[in-house]
Short mmCIF file of C-alpha atoms and ligand atoms in Angstrom, two decimals:
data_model
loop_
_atom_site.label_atom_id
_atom_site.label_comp_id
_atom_site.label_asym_id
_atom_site.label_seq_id
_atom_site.Cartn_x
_atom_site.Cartn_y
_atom_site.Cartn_z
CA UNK A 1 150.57 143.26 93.46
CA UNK A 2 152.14 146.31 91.80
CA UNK A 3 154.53 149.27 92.08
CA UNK A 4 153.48 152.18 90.66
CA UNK A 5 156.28 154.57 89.19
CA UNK A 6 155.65 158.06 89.05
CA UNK A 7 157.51 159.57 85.83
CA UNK A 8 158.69 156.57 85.34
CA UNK A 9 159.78 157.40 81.35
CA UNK A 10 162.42 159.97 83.13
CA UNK A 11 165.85 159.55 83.61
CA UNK A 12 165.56 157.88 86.96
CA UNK A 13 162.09 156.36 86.43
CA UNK A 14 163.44 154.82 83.57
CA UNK A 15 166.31 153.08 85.14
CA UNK A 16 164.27 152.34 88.50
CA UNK A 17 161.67 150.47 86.62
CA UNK A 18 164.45 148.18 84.62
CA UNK A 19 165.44 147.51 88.00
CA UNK A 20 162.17 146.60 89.45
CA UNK A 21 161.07 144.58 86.35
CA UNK A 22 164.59 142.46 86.72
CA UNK A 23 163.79 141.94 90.69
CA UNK A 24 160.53 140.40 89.57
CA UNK A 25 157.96 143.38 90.66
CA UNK A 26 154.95 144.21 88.11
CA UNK A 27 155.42 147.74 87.47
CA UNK A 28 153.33 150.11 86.21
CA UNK A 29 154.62 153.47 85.10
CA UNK A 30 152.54 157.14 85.39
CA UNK A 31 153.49 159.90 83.39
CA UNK A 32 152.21 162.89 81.78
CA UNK A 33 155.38 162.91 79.00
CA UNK A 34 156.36 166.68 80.19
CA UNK A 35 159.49 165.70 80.29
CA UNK A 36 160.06 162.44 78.66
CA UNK A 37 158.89 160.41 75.61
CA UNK A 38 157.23 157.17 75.13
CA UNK A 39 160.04 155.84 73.38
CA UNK A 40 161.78 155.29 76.93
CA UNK A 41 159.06 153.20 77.71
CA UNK A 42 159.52 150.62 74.86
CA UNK A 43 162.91 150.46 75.42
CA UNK A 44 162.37 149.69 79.08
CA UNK A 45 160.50 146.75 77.56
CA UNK A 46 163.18 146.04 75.15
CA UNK A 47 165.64 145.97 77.89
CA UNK A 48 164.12 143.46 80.18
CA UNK A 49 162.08 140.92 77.95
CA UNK A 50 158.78 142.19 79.98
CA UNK A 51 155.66 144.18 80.12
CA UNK A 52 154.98 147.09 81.71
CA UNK A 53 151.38 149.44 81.73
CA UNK A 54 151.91 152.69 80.74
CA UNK A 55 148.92 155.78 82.10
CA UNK A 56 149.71 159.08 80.43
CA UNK A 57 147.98 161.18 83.71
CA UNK A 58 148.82 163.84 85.56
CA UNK A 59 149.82 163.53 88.80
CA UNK A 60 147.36 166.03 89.80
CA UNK A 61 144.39 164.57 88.16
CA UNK A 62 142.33 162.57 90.75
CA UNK A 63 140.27 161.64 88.28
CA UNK A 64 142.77 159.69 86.22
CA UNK A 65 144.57 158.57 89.92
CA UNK A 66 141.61 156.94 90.98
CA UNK A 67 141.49 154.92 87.99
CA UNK A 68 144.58 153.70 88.27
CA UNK A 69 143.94 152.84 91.78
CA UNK A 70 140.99 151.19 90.93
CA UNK A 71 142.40 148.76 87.82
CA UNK A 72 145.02 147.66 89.31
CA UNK A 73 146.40 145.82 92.48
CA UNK A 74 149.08 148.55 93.75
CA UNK A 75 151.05 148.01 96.90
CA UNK A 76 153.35 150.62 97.11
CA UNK A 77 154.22 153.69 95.30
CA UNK A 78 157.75 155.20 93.94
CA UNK A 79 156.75 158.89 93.51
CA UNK A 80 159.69 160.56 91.24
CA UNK A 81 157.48 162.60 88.56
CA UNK A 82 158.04 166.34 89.30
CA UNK A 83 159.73 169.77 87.30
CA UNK A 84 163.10 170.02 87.84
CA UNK A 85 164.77 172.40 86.01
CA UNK A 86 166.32 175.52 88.86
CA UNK A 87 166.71 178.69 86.84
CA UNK A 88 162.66 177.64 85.55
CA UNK A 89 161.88 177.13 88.84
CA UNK A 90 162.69 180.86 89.61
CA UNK A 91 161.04 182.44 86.99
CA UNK A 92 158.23 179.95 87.00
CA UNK A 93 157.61 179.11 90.79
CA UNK A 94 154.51 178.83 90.91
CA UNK A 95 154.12 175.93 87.95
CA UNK A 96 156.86 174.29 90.26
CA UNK A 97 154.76 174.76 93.79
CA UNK A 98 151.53 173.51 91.80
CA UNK A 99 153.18 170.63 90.07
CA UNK A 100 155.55 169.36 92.64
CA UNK A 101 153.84 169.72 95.92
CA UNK A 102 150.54 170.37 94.54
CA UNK A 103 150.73 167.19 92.71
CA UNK A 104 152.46 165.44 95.86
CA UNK A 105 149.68 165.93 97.35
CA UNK A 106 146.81 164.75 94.96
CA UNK A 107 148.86 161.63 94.40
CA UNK A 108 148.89 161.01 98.54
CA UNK A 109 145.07 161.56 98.47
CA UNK A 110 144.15 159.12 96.09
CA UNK A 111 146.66 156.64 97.70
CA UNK A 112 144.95 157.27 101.25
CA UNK A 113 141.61 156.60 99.58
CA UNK A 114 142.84 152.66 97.75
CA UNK A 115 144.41 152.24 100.90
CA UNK A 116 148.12 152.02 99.74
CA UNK A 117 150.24 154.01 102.39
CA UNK A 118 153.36 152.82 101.03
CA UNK A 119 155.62 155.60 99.17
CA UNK A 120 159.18 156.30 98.25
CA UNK A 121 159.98 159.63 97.38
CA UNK A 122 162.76 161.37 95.11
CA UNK A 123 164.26 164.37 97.37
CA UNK A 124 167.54 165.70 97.17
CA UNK A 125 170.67 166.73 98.88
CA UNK A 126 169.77 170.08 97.93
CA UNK A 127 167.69 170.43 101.19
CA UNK A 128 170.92 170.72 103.32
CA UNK A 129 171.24 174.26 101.89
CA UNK A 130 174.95 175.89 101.95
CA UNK A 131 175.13 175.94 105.57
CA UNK A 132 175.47 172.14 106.63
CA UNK A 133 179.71 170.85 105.97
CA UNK A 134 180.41 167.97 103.65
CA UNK A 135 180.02 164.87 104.22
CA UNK A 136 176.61 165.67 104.73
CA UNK A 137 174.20 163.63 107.15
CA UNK A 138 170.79 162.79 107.39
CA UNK A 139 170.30 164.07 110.65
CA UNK A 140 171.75 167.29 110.46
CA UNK A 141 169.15 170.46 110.20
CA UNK A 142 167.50 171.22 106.66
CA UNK A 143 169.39 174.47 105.47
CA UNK A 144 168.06 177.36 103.63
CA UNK A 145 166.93 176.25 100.30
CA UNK A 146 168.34 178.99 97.21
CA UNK A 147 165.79 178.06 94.65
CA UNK A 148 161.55 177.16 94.07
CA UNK A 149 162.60 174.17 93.33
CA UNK A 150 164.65 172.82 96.64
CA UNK A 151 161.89 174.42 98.33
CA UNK A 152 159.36 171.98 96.73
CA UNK A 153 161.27 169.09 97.75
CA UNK A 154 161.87 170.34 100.90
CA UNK A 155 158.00 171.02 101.42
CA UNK A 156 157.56 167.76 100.02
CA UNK A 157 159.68 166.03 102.81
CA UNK A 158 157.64 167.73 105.63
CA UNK A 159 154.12 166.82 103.91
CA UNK A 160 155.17 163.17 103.78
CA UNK A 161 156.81 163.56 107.57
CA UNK A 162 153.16 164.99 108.88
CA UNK A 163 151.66 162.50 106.82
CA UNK A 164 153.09 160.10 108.76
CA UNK A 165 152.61 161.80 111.93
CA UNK A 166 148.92 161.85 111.56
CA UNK A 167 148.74 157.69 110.42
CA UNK A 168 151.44 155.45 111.25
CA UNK A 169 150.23 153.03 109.00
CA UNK A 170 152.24 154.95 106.32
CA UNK A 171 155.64 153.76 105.72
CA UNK A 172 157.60 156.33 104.14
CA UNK A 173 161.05 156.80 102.40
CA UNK A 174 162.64 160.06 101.84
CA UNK A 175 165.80 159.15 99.34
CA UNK A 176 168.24 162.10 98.65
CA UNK A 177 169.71 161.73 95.95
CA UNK A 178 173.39 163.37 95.11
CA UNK A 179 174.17 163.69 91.76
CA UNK A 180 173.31 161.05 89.44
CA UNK A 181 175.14 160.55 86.10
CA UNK A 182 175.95 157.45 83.31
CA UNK A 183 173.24 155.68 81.99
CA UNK A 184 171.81 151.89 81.31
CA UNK A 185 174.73 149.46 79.77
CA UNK A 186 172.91 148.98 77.46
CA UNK A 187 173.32 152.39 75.94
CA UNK A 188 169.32 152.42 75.16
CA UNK A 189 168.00 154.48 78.24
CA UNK A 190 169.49 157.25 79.44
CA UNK A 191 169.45 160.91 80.30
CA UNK A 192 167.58 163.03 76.99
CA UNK A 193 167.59 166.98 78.48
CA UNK A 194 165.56 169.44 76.76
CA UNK A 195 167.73 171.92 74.93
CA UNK A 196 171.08 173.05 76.45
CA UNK A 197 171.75 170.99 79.84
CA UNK A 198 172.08 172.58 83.10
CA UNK A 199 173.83 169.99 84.00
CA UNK A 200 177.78 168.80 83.89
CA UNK A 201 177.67 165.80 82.28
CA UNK A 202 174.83 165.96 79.82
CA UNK A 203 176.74 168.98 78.76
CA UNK A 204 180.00 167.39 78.50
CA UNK A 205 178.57 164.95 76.48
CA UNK A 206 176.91 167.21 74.02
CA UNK A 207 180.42 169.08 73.31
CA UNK A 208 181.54 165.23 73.05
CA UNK A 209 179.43 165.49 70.22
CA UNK A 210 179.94 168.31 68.61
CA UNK A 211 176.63 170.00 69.69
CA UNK A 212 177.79 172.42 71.83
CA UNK A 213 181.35 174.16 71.22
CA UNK A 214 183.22 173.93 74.53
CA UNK A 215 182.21 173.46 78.25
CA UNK A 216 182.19 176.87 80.47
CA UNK A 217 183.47 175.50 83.94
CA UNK A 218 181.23 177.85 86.41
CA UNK A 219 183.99 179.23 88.83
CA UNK A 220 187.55 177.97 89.48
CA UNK A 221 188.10 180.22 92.46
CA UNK A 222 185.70 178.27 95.17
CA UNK A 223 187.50 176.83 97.98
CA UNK A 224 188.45 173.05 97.04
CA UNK A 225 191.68 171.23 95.60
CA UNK A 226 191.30 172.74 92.38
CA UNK A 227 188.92 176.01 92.56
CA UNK A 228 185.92 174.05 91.05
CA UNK A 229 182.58 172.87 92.80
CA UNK A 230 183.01 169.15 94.41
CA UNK A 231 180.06 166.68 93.69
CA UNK A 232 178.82 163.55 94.72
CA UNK A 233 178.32 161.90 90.98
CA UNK A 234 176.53 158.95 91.40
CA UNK A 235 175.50 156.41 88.77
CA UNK A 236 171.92 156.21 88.17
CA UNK A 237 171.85 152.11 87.89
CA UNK A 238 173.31 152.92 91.82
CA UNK A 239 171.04 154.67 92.39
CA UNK A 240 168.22 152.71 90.97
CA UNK A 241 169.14 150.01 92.81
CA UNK A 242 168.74 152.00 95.72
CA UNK A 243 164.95 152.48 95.02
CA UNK A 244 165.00 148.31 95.14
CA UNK A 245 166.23 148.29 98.60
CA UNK A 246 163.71 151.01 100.04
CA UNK A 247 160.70 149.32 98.07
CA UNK A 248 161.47 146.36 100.42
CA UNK A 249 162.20 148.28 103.33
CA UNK A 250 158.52 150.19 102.80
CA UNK A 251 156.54 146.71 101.93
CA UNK A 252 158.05 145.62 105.09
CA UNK A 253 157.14 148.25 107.94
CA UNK A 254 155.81 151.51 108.59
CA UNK A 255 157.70 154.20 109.50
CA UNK A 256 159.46 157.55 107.88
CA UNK A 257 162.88 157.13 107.29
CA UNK A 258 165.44 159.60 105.44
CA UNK A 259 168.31 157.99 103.55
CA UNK A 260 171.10 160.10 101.43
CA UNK A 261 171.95 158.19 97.98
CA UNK A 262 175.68 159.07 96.92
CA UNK A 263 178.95 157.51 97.12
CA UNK A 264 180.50 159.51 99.68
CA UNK A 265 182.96 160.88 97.34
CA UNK A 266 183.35 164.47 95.86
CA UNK A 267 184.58 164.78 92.51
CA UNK A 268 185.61 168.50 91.31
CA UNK A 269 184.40 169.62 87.78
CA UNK A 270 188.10 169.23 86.36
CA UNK A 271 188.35 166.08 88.06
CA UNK A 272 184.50 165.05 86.04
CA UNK A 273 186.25 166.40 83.07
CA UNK A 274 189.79 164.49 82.96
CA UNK A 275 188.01 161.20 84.25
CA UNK A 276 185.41 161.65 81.46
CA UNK A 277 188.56 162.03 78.71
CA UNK A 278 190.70 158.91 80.27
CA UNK A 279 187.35 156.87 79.93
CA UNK A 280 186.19 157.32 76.16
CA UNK A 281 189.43 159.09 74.58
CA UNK A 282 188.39 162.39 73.58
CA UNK A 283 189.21 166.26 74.75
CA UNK A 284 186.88 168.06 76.11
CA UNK A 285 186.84 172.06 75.64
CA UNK A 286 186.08 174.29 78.38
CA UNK A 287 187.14 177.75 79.02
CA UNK A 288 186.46 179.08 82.96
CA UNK A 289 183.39 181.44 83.52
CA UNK A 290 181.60 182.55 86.23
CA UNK A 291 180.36 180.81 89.28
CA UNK A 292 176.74 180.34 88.52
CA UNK A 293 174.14 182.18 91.21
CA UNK A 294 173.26 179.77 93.96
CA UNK A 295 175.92 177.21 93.57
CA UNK A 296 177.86 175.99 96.68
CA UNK A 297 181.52 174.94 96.85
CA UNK A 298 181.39 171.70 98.00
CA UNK A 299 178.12 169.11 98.44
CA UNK A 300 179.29 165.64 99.31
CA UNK A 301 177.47 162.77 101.17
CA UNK A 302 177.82 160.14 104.14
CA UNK A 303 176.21 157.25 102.68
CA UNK A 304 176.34 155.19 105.88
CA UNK A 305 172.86 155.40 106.83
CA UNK A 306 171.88 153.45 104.08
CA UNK A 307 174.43 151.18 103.92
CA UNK A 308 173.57 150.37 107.81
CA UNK A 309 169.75 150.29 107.06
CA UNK A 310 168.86 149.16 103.66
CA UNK A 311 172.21 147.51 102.82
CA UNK A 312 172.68 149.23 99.56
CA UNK A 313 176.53 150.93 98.63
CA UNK A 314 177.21 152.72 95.51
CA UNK A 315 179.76 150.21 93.82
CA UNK A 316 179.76 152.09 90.06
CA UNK A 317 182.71 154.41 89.78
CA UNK A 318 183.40 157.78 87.88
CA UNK A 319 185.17 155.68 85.01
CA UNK A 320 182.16 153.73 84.57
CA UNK A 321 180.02 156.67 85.06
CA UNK A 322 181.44 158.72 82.11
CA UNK A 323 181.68 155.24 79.85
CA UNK A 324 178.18 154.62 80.50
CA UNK A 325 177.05 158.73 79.82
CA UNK A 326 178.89 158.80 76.72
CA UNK A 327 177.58 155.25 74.89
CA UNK A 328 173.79 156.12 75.38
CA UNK A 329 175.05 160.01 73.79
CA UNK A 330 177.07 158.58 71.02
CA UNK A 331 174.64 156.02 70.25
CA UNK A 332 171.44 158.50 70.74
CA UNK A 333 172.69 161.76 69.71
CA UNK A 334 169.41 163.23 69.43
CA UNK A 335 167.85 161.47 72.57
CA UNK A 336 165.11 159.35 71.95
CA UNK A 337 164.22 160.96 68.84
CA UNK A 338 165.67 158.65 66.24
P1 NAD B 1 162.96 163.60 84.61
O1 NAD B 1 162.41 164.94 84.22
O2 NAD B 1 163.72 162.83 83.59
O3 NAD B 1 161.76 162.67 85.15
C1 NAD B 1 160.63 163.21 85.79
C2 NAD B 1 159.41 162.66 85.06
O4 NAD B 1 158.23 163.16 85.68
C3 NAD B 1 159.35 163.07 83.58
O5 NAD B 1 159.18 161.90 82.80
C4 NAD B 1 158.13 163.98 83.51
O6 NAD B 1 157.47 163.86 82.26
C5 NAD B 1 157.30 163.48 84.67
N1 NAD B 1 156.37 164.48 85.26
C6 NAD B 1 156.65 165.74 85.66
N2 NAD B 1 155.55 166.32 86.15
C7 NAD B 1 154.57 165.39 86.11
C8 NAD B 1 153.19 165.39 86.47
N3 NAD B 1 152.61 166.48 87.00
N4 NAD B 1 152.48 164.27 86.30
C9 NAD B 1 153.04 163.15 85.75
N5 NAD B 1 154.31 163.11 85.36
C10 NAD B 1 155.08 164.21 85.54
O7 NAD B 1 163.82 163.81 85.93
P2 NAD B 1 164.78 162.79 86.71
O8 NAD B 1 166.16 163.32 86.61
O9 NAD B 1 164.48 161.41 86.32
O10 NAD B 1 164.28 163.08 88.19
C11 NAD B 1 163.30 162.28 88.82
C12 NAD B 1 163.01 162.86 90.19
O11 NAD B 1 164.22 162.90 90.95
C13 NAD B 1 162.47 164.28 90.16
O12 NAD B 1 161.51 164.41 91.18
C14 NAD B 1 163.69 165.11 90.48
O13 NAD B 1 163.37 166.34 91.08
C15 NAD B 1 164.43 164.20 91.45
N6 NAD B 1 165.87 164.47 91.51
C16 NAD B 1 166.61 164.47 90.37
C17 NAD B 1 167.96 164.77 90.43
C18 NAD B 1 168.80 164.80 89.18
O14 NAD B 1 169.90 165.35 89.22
N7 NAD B 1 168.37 164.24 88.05
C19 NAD B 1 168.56 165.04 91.66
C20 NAD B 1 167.78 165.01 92.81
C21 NAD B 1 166.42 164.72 92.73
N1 UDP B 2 178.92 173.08 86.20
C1 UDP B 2 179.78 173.72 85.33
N2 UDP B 2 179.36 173.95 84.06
C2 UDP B 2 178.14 173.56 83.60
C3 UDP B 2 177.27 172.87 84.49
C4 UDP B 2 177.70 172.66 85.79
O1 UDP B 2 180.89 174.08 85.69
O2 UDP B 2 177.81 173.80 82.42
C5 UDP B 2 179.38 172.80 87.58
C6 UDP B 2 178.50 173.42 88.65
O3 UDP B 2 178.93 174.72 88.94
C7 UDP B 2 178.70 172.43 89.82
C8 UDP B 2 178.92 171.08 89.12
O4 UDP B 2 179.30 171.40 87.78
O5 UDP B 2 179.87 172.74 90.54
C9 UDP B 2 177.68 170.19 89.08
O6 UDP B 2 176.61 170.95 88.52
P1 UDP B 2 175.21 170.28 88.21
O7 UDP B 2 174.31 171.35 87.68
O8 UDP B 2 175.42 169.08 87.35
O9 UDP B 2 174.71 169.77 89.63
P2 UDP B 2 174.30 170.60 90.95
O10 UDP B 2 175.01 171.91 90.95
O11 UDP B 2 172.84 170.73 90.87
O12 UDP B 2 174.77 169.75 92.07
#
């Protein structure tokens, strides 16, 4: 019996399948390498002494799905292969529609046909919109997504929720994720953007390195402790670990269940900044700029849903979380392509 990971070479994948193989589950990783190399991959292997199948496919070729399906004994599914880039997303929505829910649901399709109704999927804390108040809850109302691609994922929550609707023999897991950060100890896997990040840390840790002159902190006039956007950084071997705990709750029952994975903490951008200095000794540049179109103040989560229910807590902190981002930079400054 197998878990299939769905862009599994990501960032996420990467770490979630390190996790799995280390728990003792035969994983087998998907992924079409639109966003990730094959280099992860070995390195996954590297990292845990053990094998893992790799299927370049497309998550919207039923073809290829079917095959997979077919070769192999697959109980359940973590689904985290999708586009995720925001300001592509708006001038590209329709590759993001197509891929994300499109592929969403050609992947649920060939799972109802092998008869494995068994799925985790990666959503994120972007479907509270701007309206819901920090901490924020998984039973408060879906806001109004800004972008393509919150829209897909919040699409993609409500295909999976009808899903379930129409055959309770699914069991589903909808895991929000905040914002994950840091990287394997191990400093081989980790987080390999394509060109400039839109992201905080991958950015920070590119001026770290001299790639990228300074950091331009997007607004210092929002409404928090120190002008700058709060986030819920969490580390991605948290969150990983995470995907363990709804794997189990999944192969154990049906049902659709929502859980938000953060730490319950919000960090400003200064505060990501000075924390990332303390940990690994070196000054960061930034200069203030603009707030960037779309962004909200503040976007923090309760976590207690998932501490109650799957018994999983975020116990990596921001120190750890910046140590961890900047070995896999320093020691992979060009990614995986060494
Ligand atoms: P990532 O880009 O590193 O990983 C996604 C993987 O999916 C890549 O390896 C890519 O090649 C693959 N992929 C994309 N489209 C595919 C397709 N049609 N068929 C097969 N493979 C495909 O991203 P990540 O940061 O690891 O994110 C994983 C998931 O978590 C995504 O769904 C993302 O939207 C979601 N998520 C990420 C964040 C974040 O901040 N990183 C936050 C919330 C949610
Ligand atoms: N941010 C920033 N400069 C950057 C990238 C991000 O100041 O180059 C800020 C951004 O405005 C937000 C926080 O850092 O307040 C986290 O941004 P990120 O894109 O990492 O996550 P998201 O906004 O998607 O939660």
């Amino acid at each position: 019996m197998s878990i299939l990971v769905t862009g599994g070479s990501g960032f996420i994948g990467s770490h979630t399948c390190v996790e799995l193989l280390n728990s003792g589950y035969d994983t087998i990783i998907l992924d079409n390498l639109c966003n990730s190399k094959s280099e992860s991959v070995k390195r996954i292997k590297e990292i845990t002494g053990k094998d893992v199948k790799f299927y370049e496919c497309d998550i919207r070729d039923r073809e290829g799905l079917d095959k997979i399906f077919a070769e192999n004994s697959i109980e359940a599914v973590i689904h985290f292969a999708g586009l995720k880039c925001v300001p592509e997303s708006i001038s590209d929505p329709l590759s993001y529609y197509d891929n994300n829910i499109g592929g969403t649901v050609t992947l649920c399709q060939a799972m109802a046909a092998a008869g494995c109704k068994k799925i985790v999927f990666s959503s994120s804390a972007t479907v509270y919109g701007s309206e819901n108040p920090s901490p924020l809850k998984e039973d408060m109302p879906e806001g109004k997504t800004t972008n393509p691609y919150g829209t897909t994922k919040l699409y993609i929550e409500r295909v999976l929720k009808d899903l379930y609707a129409s055959d309770n023999e699914w069991s589903v897991c909808l895991l929000r994720y905040f914002n994950p950060i840091g990287a394997h100890k191990s400093g081989r896997i980790g987080e390999d953007p394509n060109g400039i990040p839109n992201n905080l840390v991958p950015y920070i840790t590119q001026v770290a390195i001299g790639k990228l002159d300074h950091l331009n902190v997007n607004g210092n006039d929002y409404p928090t402790p120190d002008g700058t956007g709060v986030r819920d950084y969490i580390h991605v071997v948290d969150l990983a670990l995470g995907h363990i705990k709804a794997v189990e709750k999944v192969l154990g029952e049906t049902g659709c269940n929502t859980y938000n994975l953060g730490t319950g903490t919000g960090y400003s951008v200064l505060d990501v900044v000075n924390a990332f200095e303390k940990a690994n000794n070196i000054k960061i540049k930034y200069e203030i700029a603009p707030r960037r179109p779309g962004d909200i103040a503040t976007c923090y989560s309760d976590p207690s849903k998932a501490k109650e229910e799957l018994g999983w807590v975020a116990t990596r902190d921001l120190t750890e979380m910046c140590e961890d981002s900047w070995r896999w930079q320093s020691n992979n400054p060009r990614g995986y392509e060494e």
